Structures are given as C-alpha cells and as structure tokens.
Amino acid sequence: MKLLKTEDAVGQVLCHDVTQIIPGLFKGPVFRKGHIIREEDIPVLLDVGKENIYIWEMDEGMMHENEAAEVLYDICRGRYMHQGEISEGKIEAIADIDGLLKVDKKRLNIVNSQGEMMIAARHGNFPVKAGDKLAGMRIIPLVIERAKMGKARREAGGAILNVLPFTAKRVGIVTTGSEIYNHRIEDKFTPVVIQKVEEYGGIVIGQRLSGDDVDAETGFIREFLEAGADMVLCTGGMSVDPDDRTPLAIRTASDHVISYGAPVLPGAMFMLAYKGNVPIVGLPGCVMYAKRTIFDLILPRLMANDPVTSDEIDSLGEGGLCLGCSVCVFPNCGFGK
C-alpha cells in the first residue's frame, strides 16, 4: 500500500473503499476498492476530504482489510450462520435459523486483545431469529500483517459463535395449590406458561392439578418423566410459606438440584433441577403476572438443550433487575445482561 497525493493518483487502483457522508441523506462508499482513479474522480475525492489516497501495492506479508475481515469471520464461525456481504472492510455474521446464540467470551476477548482488529457480538444466551445479525468484525487499519492474523486464529483456537437450534420439547405442567385444585379460583398461570413454551416450538403434553401434597406432586412429576417428557414445569407452592411443598417435590423427583433461589427480580424463588438430562423447573408466581422474569432468561436455554449451571444462575445478579418499563422492549434492554 502506497500513499499518494490525490492529484497524482490518476490511473492508480484504490486499495480501500472511500466513504461519503451527507447528513440525513446518504452514507456509503462513493468509490469501491479496486476502482481505477480517473481525472474526473479527483474533485469528488477532494470533496470528501481525501487530499491523499492509498493505492494498492502487492506485499505478500500484508493482508488487505477485506481479506482480514474474512479471517475474523472464519474465527467466529460456528453452526447455523453465514457470512454477510463485505462492505468497507466489515463483515457481519448472520443467523441461519431461530435458536440460542452462544458466545465464547474467552475466545472473543483473546481476539479483541490482539490490537488492530475487533469483533462486536450480541449478548450470548439470548434467542435470535433467522436473518438476525450476530456480530460484526473488521480490522482497524487498511492492511495488517498476515502473521498477526494467523496468531489471532491460533490463539482463539475455535469458533467464537454458535447458534443452537430450539427443539420441540414435550413439556408436562404440574399445577400446585388447593385453591386451584378445589376450583375456588381460575388457573391463570398455565396459559402464560403454555404461550411461552410454544414460542420456542415446545409442545405441552398435559397438565396435572395437585393440592398442597408433596407425595401427589412428586408422583405427577414422575408420571410425566415416565411418559417421556423432555421438561417438567411446576407452578405454585414456590414461596417460603410452610405449606408450600413444590421445592420438596422437585428435590424428591430429581437427581440434582442446580439452584433454589436466583439473584433476579422478578423471579427470586425460581428453582431448577435435573432428572438425568430432563429439567424440572419450579416457577414462582411472578411468571403469571410480570411481563418478563427469570423464566424468560432460562427457558430459551432449556429449549436449546443448553445445560444451565449454578454458577451461571449466580452470575445473573448484575443485570438481574427488571425495571418493569411501561413499554417492554426485552430483550433489547439491560435485563439479564
């Protein structure tokens, strides 16, 4: 790459896009990489502030911004995504399917700490739809050493991004509470749960009503497990009242409890356990009436077969406070991030 005065660059080949910005009207390349500069182009280049211009000179040890962006995309690329069009040295990763975005933060930080290159990604552990942008990447200068890009690839050591597909899970619902069991009040919890499960392609295979009876509730959970349920959701009886027995029923029916309680509001009384690889979930009452709760943070992961650890639940404290905005824009907000 060689720098020339713009007036002396006629006949030379541009090695980068030249961007023009007209506030409120236009932003984009007025000349593309590879354009052969003509006499009539000189006033246009000067008008966009290019008194000097870079022209391309072959150097085997250097890599142009477009080629380097493709390397960064290759470092990012995991399952179910494709490369967007290269524009002004930048590439975006685009989702091929609806699913859960996973971001390897350690690998992402390794690449971004190299200097002269960057990858900006969406938050991981959130749902994305086919066609959504997942990340954008580019190098900072117009050219970069090939050796440096090779080092970034080696040190990253694997894909930074992956999209996990949602699965059509068979879901059983166990509803606890004598007031519902005895038909004293209408069950308004279950319709909310069904709507959220079906949003990710899940299928509710049945509902069982239980009074405040640990043995009955445990039996219903086991009944769904034996029937081949991929997940069991328990509603009601999750508070600290002495007659709230759902946590004990979940403990009894499961192999391993991940967490009872979470640093998230709404959703502090949330419970997650597993029987084998089947999640058993205790949903606090807030899921019934609050627009967004911890259930909206954990459900996409469960529907994508992404195991949730106790450390991950503990880490939700920062960003775990939903502000209950009058107009909800979740997930385009700070909740869960």
XYZ file of N, CA and C in Angstrom, residues 12-187:
528
model
N -4.259 4.973 -10.888
C -3.907 4.029 -9.832
C -5.163 3.291 -9.334
N -4.945 2.189 -8.630
C -6.045 1.352 -8.147
C -6.244 1.593 -6.655
N -7.480 1.945 -6.266
C -7.801 2.148 -4.853
C -7.671 0.839 -4.090
N -7.091 0.898 -2.902
C -6.971 -0.322 -2.100
C -7.984 -0.355 -0.967
N -8.918 0.583 -0.951
C -9.956 0.594 0.093
C -11.165 1.363 -0.427
N -12.312 1.129 0.191
C -13.499 1.907 -0.138
C -13.333 3.328 0.371
N -13.895 4.282 -0.351
C -13.912 5.689 0.074
C -15.354 6.043 0.416
N -15.576 6.440 1.669
C -16.927 6.679 2.164
C -17.305 8.157 2.049
N -18.545 8.389 1.643
C -19.106 9.735 1.620
C -20.280 9.788 2.585
N -20.340 10.859 3.387
C -21.441 11.057 4.333
C -22.117 12.390 4.040
N -23.417 12.332 3.719
C -24.238 13.533 3.575
C -25.293 13.434 4.666
N -25.158 14.213 5.759
C -26.042 14.056 6.919
C -27.517 14.021 6.535
N -28.190 12.983 7.009
C -29.610 12.833 6.770
C -29.980 12.301 5.405
N -29.000 12.144 4.516
C -29.308 11.724 3.148
C -28.590 10.445 2.725
N -27.286 10.373 3.011
C -26.526 9.263 2.444
C -25.285 8.984 3.265
N -24.987 7.702 3.427
C -23.694 7.263 3.963
C -23.337 5.965 3.256
N -22.210 5.979 2.579
C -21.792 4.775 1.888
C -20.576 5.046 1.023
N -20.082 4.002 0.357
C -18.882 4.162 -0.465
C -19.189 4.918 -1.753
N -18.421 5.981 -1.984
C -18.553 6.700 -3.254
C -17.667 6.053 -4.315
N -16.564 5.410 -3.857
C -15.720 4.595 -4.724
C -15.384 3.303 -3.984
N -15.382 2.212 -4.711
C -15.085 0.914 -4.122
C -13.626 0.533 -4.305
N -13.158 -0.337 -3.411
C -11.826 -0.920 -3.563
C -11.700 -1.501 -4.968
N -10.570 -1.270 -5.589
C -10.326 -1.774 -6.938
C -10.668 -0.782 -8.035
N -11.302 0.339 -7.652
C -11.645 1.365 -8.645
C -10.370 2.003 -9.202
N -10.328 2.164 -10.508
C -9.198 2.855 -11.142
C -9.519 4.342 -11.186
N -8.693 5.120 -10.561
C -8.971 6.556 -10.391
C -8.837 7.285 -11.725
N -9.852 8.084 -12.059
C -9.894 8.864 -13.297
C -9.733 10.347 -12.974
N -9.447 11.104 -13.984
C -9.268 12.557 -13.803
C -10.507 13.180 -13.178
N -11.695 12.760 -13.652
C -12.933 13.362 -13.147
C -13.255 12.935 -11.712
N -12.536 11.917 -11.187
C -12.764 11.499 -9.799
C -12.054 12.402 -8.792
N -11.058 13.138 -9.239
C -10.235 13.922 -8.314
C -11.067 14.928 -7.519
N -11.940 15.765 -8.163
C -12.751 16.704 -7.363
C -13.646 15.996 -6.345
N -14.183 14.820 -6.694
C -15.052 14.082 -5.765
C -14.247 13.623 -4.551
N -13.051 13.112 -4.796
C -12.210 12.668 -3.693
C -11.828 13.832 -2.780
N -11.518 14.958 -3.365
C -11.184 16.136 -2.559
C -12.380 16.612 -1.752
N -13.583 16.522 -2.353
C -14.796 16.963 -1.649
C -15.099 16.115 -0.419
N -14.651 14.845 -0.417
C -14.882 14.006 0.766
C -13.661 14.000 1.690
N -12.755 14.941 1.484
C -11.632 15.133 2.400
C -10.413 14.295 2.125
N -10.333 13.687 0.951
C -9.196 12.820 0.629
C -8.161 13.601 -0.176
N -7.298 14.349 0.543
C -6.218 15.064 -0.135
C -5.076 14.122 -0.487
N -5.022 12.997 0.248
C -4.065 11.938 -0.065
C -4.853 10.640 -0.171
N -4.344 9.721 -0.975
C -5.085 8.498 -1.238
C -4.134 7.311 -1.200
N -4.630 6.179 -0.677
C -3.825 4.962 -0.659
C -4.101 4.140 -1.913
N -3.036 3.737 -2.573
C -3.170 2.857 -3.737
C -2.501 1.522 -3.400
N -2.959 0.494 -4.108
C -2.553 -0.849 -3.742
C -1.196 -1.213 -4.323
N -0.330 -1.741 -3.457
C 0.940 -2.334 -3.862
C 1.006 -3.732 -3.246
N 1.267 -4.708 -4.059
C 1.283 -6.081 -3.565
C 2.423 -6.283 -2.572
N 2.114 -6.903 -1.444
C 3.094 -7.241 -0.422
C 2.639 -8.542 0.214
N 3.384 -9.615 0.003
C 2.963 -10.936 0.457
C 2.847 -11.028 1.976
N 3.542 -10.140 2.682
C 3.494 -10.192 4.140
C 2.324 -9.453 4.746
N 1.540 -8.752 3.923
C 0.440 -7.942 4.429
C -0.899 -8.473 3.900
N -1.962 -8.170 4.613
C -3.300 -8.613 4.255
C -4.224 -7.404 4.204
N -5.011 -7.311 3.126
C -5.948 -6.205 2.966
C -7.119 -6.367 3.943
N -7.788 -5.251 4.266
C -8.858 -5.263 5.263
C -9.979 -6.245 4.913
N -10.310 -6.378 3.626
C -11.393 -7.300 3.262
C -10.996 -8.752 3.525
N -9.775 -9.111 3.137
C -9.305 -10.470 3.375
C -9.181 -10.743 4.863
N -8.715 -9.745 5.612
C -8.579 -9.910 7.063
C -9.945 -10.074 7.733
N -10.954 -9.327 7.248
C -12.305 -9.471 7.798
C -12.827 -10.881 7.587
N -12.494 -11.488 6.445
C -12.916 -12.866 6.196
C -12.242 -13.835 7.166
N -10.997 -13.548 7.537
C -10.320 -14.372 8.541
C -11.036 -14.253 9.880
N -11.400 -13.032 10.257
C -12.112 -12.840 11.522
C -13.454 -13.566 11.513
N -14.143 -13.514 10.381
C -15.408 -14.249 10.292
C -15.164 -15.743 10.456
N -14.113 -16.253 9.836
C -13.805 -17.673 9.932
C -13.493 -18.068 11.372
N -12.846 -17.155 12.127
C -12.573 -17.409 13.547
C -13.888 -17.460 14.331
N -14.838 -16.617 13.972
C -16.127 -16.568 14.670
C -17.029 -17.736 14.321
N -16.957 -18.200 13.095
C -17.991 -19.055 12.519
C -18.157 -20.382 13.244
N -19.386 -20.590 13.730
C -19.775 -21.875 14.271
C -20.947 -22.418 13.465
N -21.883 -23.072 14.131
C -23.002 -23.712 13.448
C -24.110 -22.709 13.148
N -24.784 -22.940 12.038
C -26.014 -22.255 11.664
C -25.848 -20.745 11.521
N -24.876 -20.359 10.726
C -24.692 -18.943 10.410
C -24.003 -18.829 9.062
N -24.103 -17.647 8.464
C -23.409 -17.419 7.205
C -22.819 -16.017 7.190
N -21.947 -15.804 6.240
C -21.225 -14.536 6.104
C -22.050 -13.539 5.309
N -22.164 -12.315 5.828
C -22.802 -11.250 5.078
C -21.854 -10.668 4.046
N -22.343 -9.712 3.296
C -21.532 -9.070 2.260
C -20.447 -8.208 2.897
N -19.273 -8.234 2.304
C -18.188 -7.375 2.767
C -18.459 -5.948 2.300
N -18.416 -5.003 3.229
C -18.636 -3.602 2.893
C -17.689 -2.741 3.696
N -16.857 -1.974 3.004
C -15.911 -1.058 3.655
C -15.060 -1.787 4.693
N -14.641 -3.004 4.358
C -13.748 -3.761 5.228
C -14.436 -4.472 6.374
N -15.767 -4.469 6.419
C -16.506 -5.075 7.533
C -17.353 -6.237 7.035
N -17.444 -7.295 7.875
C -18.294 -8.452 7.606
C -19.199 -8.666 8.815
N -20.427 -9.111 8.552
C -21.335 -9.483 9.629
C -21.635 -10.982 9.558
N -21.788 -11.604 10.716
C -22.257 -12.988 10.804
C -23.769 -12.950 10.951
N -24.479 -13.745 10.149
C -25.937 -13.728 10.086
C -26.472 -15.108 10.478
N -27.515 -15.147 11.304
C -28.098 -16.417 11.743
C -28.866 -17.084 10.613
N -28.711 -18.392 10.500
C -29.448 -19.180 9.507
C -30.789 -19.673 10.042
N -30.909 -19.802 11.358
C -32.097 -20.405 11.965
C -32.511 -19.624 13.203
N -33.721 -19.892 13.690
C -34.113 -19.447 15.018
C -33.394 -20.337 16.026
N -32.798 -19.731 17.037
C -32.085 -20.538 18.019
C -31.508 -19.680 19.119
N -30.628 -20.285 19.891
C -29.980 -19.624 21.018
C -28.547 -19.271 20.628
N -28.189 -18.009 20.758
C -26.821 -17.594 20.449
C -25.906 -17.890 21.622
N -24.811 -18.562 21.333
C -23.765 -18.801 22.318
C -22.509 -18.042 21.904
N -21.933 -17.323 22.846
C -20.718 -16.550 22.603
C -19.644 -17.029 23.564
N -18.513 -17.463 23.017
C -17.374 -17.860 23.850
C -16.615 -16.589 24.219
N -16.901 -16.067 25.408
C -16.338 -14.775 25.812
C -14.816 -14.823 25.911
N -14.284 -15.946 26.360
C -12.827 -16.053 26.488
C -12.167 -15.913 25.128
N -12.669 -16.636 24.128
C -12.087 -16.545 22.793
C -12.315 -15.159 22.187
N -13.490 -14.590 22.423
C -13.769 -13.243 21.917
C -12.765 -12.239 22.480
N -12.498 -12.317 23.777
C -11.554 -11.394 24.404
C -10.130 -11.602 23.904
N -9.776 -12.856 23.603
C -8.433 -13.134 23.083
C -8.226 -12.394 21.765
N -9.210 -12.468 20.872
C -9.067 -11.812 19.573
C -9.064 -10.290 19.741
N -9.992 -9.760 20.530
C -10.071 -8.309 20.672
C -8.868 -7.716 21.401
N -8.144 -8.532 22.130
C -6.953 -8.034 22.829
C -5.704 -8.050 21.955
N -5.805 -8.560 20.711
C -4.642 -8.617 19.827
C -4.219 -7.226 19.353
N -5.180 -6.297 19.299
C -4.890 -4.979 18.737
C -5.082 -4.992 17.229
N -5.564 -3.878 16.680
C -5.745 -3.666 15.243
C -6.847 -4.533 14.639
N -7.648 -5.185 15.488
C -8.764 -5.989 14.977
C -9.864 -5.967 16.029
N -11.109 -6.173 15.563
C -12.216 -6.145 16.505
C -13.358 -7.036 16.041
N -14.053 -7.603 17.031
C -15.290 -8.346 16.804
C -16.300 -7.836 17.822
N -17.439 -7.346 17.359
C -18.509 -6.877 18.235
C -19.696 -7.818 18.076
N -20.068 -8.501 19.158
C -21.130 -9.510 19.091
C -22.319 -9.112 19.948
N -23.462 -9.716 19.653
C -24.624 -9.611 20.525
C -24.351 -10.372 21.815
N -25.172 -10.124 22.829
C -25.067 -10.898 24.056
C -25.422 -12.351 23.790
N -24.630 -13.241 24.378
C -24.925 -14.649 24.271
C -26.041 -15.066 25.221
N -26.525 -16.300 25.047
C -27.584 -16.892 25.859
C -28.937 -16.222 25.661
N -29.107 -15.550 24.521
C -30.391 -14.952 24.167
C -30.846 -15.515 22.829
N -32.171 -15.571 22.629
C -32.677 -16.110 21.361
C -32.424 -15.171 20.199
N -32.203 -15.752 19.025
C -32.075 -14.992 17.780
C -32.976 -15.655 16.749
N -33.311 -14.891 15.720
C -34.129 -15.408 14.634
C -33.307 -15.490 13.356
N -33.720 -16.346 12.441
C -33.044 -16.454 11.154
C -32.988 -15.081 10.500
N -31.805 -14.701 10.022
C -31.609 -13.396 9.401
C -31.087 -12.333 10.341
N -31.067 -12.613 11.652
C -30.550 -11.635 12.610
C -29.038 -11.497 12.487
N -28.539 -10.286 12.699
C -27.107 -10.072 12.808
C -26.626 -10.620 14.147
N -25.534 -11.368 14.105
C -24.952 -11.931 15.315
C -23.721 -11.160 15.763
N -22.925 -10.703 14.811
C -21.690 -9.991 15.134
C -21.203 -9.260 13.893
N -20.410 -8.231 14.115
C -19.719 -7.537 13.046
C -18.240 -7.504 13.365
N -17.394 -7.539 12.326
C -15.953 -7.635 12.579
C -15.170 -6.949 11.464
N -14.009 -6.448 11.822
C -13.121 -5.805 10.866
C -11.773 -5.593 11.524
N -10.762 -5.262 10.702
C -9.501 -4.775 11.259
C -9.581 -3.253 11.308
N -8.727 -2.649 12.107
C -8.771 -1.197 12.281
C -8.008 -0.482 11.169
N -6.775 -0.891 10.841
C -6.084 -0.254 9.708
C -6.584 -0.814 8.377
N -6.050 -0.284 7.289
C -6.433 -0.784 5.962
C -5.741 -2.096 5.629
N -4.557 -2.301 6.158
C -3.840 -3.556 5.957
C -3.257 -4.004 7.290
N -2.960 -5.310 7.390
C -2.438 -5.864 8.640
C -1.495 -7.004 8.292
N -0.564 -7.289 9.175
C 0.382 -8.363 8.927
C -0.337 -9.718 8.899
N -0.019 -10.531 7.896
C -0.597 -11.870 7.826
C -0.259 -12.680 9.074
N 0.960 -12.493 9.566
C 1.385 -13.247 10.740
C 0.501 -12.922 11.943
N 0.066 -11.666 12.044
C -0.769 -11.268 13.180
C -2.149 -11.919 13.101
N -2.700 -12.014 11.899
C -3.993 -12.667 11.735
C -3.871 -14.167 12.020
N -2.737 -14.749 11.616
C -2.521 -16.158 11.921
C -2.418 -16.409 13.413
N -1.767 -15.495 14.119
C -1.641 -15.610 15.572
C -3.017 -15.529 16.235
N -3.873 -14.607 15.765
C -5.220 -14.484 16.330
C -6.006 -15.775 16.133
N -5.886 -16.355 14.950
C -6.604 -17.609 14.682
C -6.118 -18.718 15.608
N -4.803 -18.835 15.755
C -4.257 -19.907 16.592
C -4.660 -19.733 18.053
N -4.577 -18.500 18.560
C -4.846 -18.288 19.975
C -6.332 -18.392 20.299
N -7.201 -18.047 19.353
C -8.637 -18.219 19.585
C -8.956 -19.703 19.724
N -8.402 -20.518 18.825
C -8.458 -21.961 18.984
C -9.803 -22.609 18.741
N -10.780 -21.890 18.231
C -12.086 -22.491 17.974
C -13.119 -21.417 17.709
N -14.318 -21.853 17.375
C -15.374 -20.915 17.000
C -15.804 -20.058 18.185
N -15.961 -18.762 17.936
C -16.416 -17.836 18.968
C -17.939 -17.863 19.080
N -18.631 -18.058 17.963
C -20.094 -18.003 17.942
C -20.682 -19.350 17.549
N -21.836 -19.651 18.106
C -22.624 -20.804 17.685
C -24.097 -20.479 17.879
N -24.938 -21.023 17.039
C -26.377 -20.929 17.236
C -26.893 -22.339 17.496
N -27.535 -22.524 18.652
C -28.104 -23.819 18.997
C -29.583 -23.832 18.609
N -30.023 -24.803 17.835
C -31.428 -24.824 17.414
C -32.356 -25.157 18.577
N -33.524 -24.530 18.586
C -34.554 -24.906 19.551
C -35.134 -26.260 19.168
N -35.537 -27.025 20.172
C -36.100 -28.339 19.921
C -37.566 -28.351 20.346
N -38.349 -29.194 19.698
C -39.779 -29.303 20.002
C -39.959 -30.161 21.250
N -39.619 -29.597 22.389
C -39.668 -30.352 23.634
C -41.100 -30.691 24.037
N -41.256 -31.889 24.589
C -42.534 -32.323 25.161
C -42.529 -31.908 26.629
N -43.471 -31.058 26.993
C -43.453 -30.413 28.299
C -44.694 -30.799 29.105
N -44.466 -31.244 30.344
C -45.558 -31.507 31.270
C -45.655 -30.392 32.296
N -46.860 -30.040 32.704
C -47.098 -28.969 33.677
C -47.787 -29.549 34.903
N -47.184 -29.318 36.067
C -47.789 -29.713 37.341
C -48.187 -28.440 38.078
N -49.481 -28.283 38.292
C -50.014 -27.074 38.924
C -50.392 -27.400 40.364
N -49.787 -26.650 41.292
C -49.993 -26.916 42.710
C -50.780 -25.788 43.358
N -51.623 -26.145 44.325
C -52.377 -25.160 45.089
C -53.794 -25.635 45.323
N -54.186 -25.702 46.593
C -55.523 -26.189 46.912
C -56.604 -25.295 46.336
N -56.318 -23.992 46.194
C -57.319 -23.079 45.670
C -57.665 -23.382 44.221
N -56.680 -23.855 43.450
C -56.929 -24.245 42.057
C -57.445 -25.683 42.001
N -56.851 -26.560 42.798
C -57.261 -27.962 42.819
C -58.743 -28.102 43.165
N -59.220 -27.244 44.092
C -60.621 -27.281 44.514
C -61.502 -26.347 43.687
N -60.929 -25.783 42.626
C -61.674 -24.921 41.690
C -62.271 -23.679 42.369
N -61.565 -23.192 43.381
C -62.033 -21.962 44.035
C -61.651 -20.728 43.213
N -60.536 -20.807 42.472
C -60.129 -19.705 41.598
C -59.739 -20.277 40.245
N -59.734 -19.419 39.252
C -59.340 -19.815 37.898
C -57.821 -19.926 37.800
N -57.356 -20.926 37.095
C -55.923 -21.099 36.843
C -55.492 -20.155 35.723
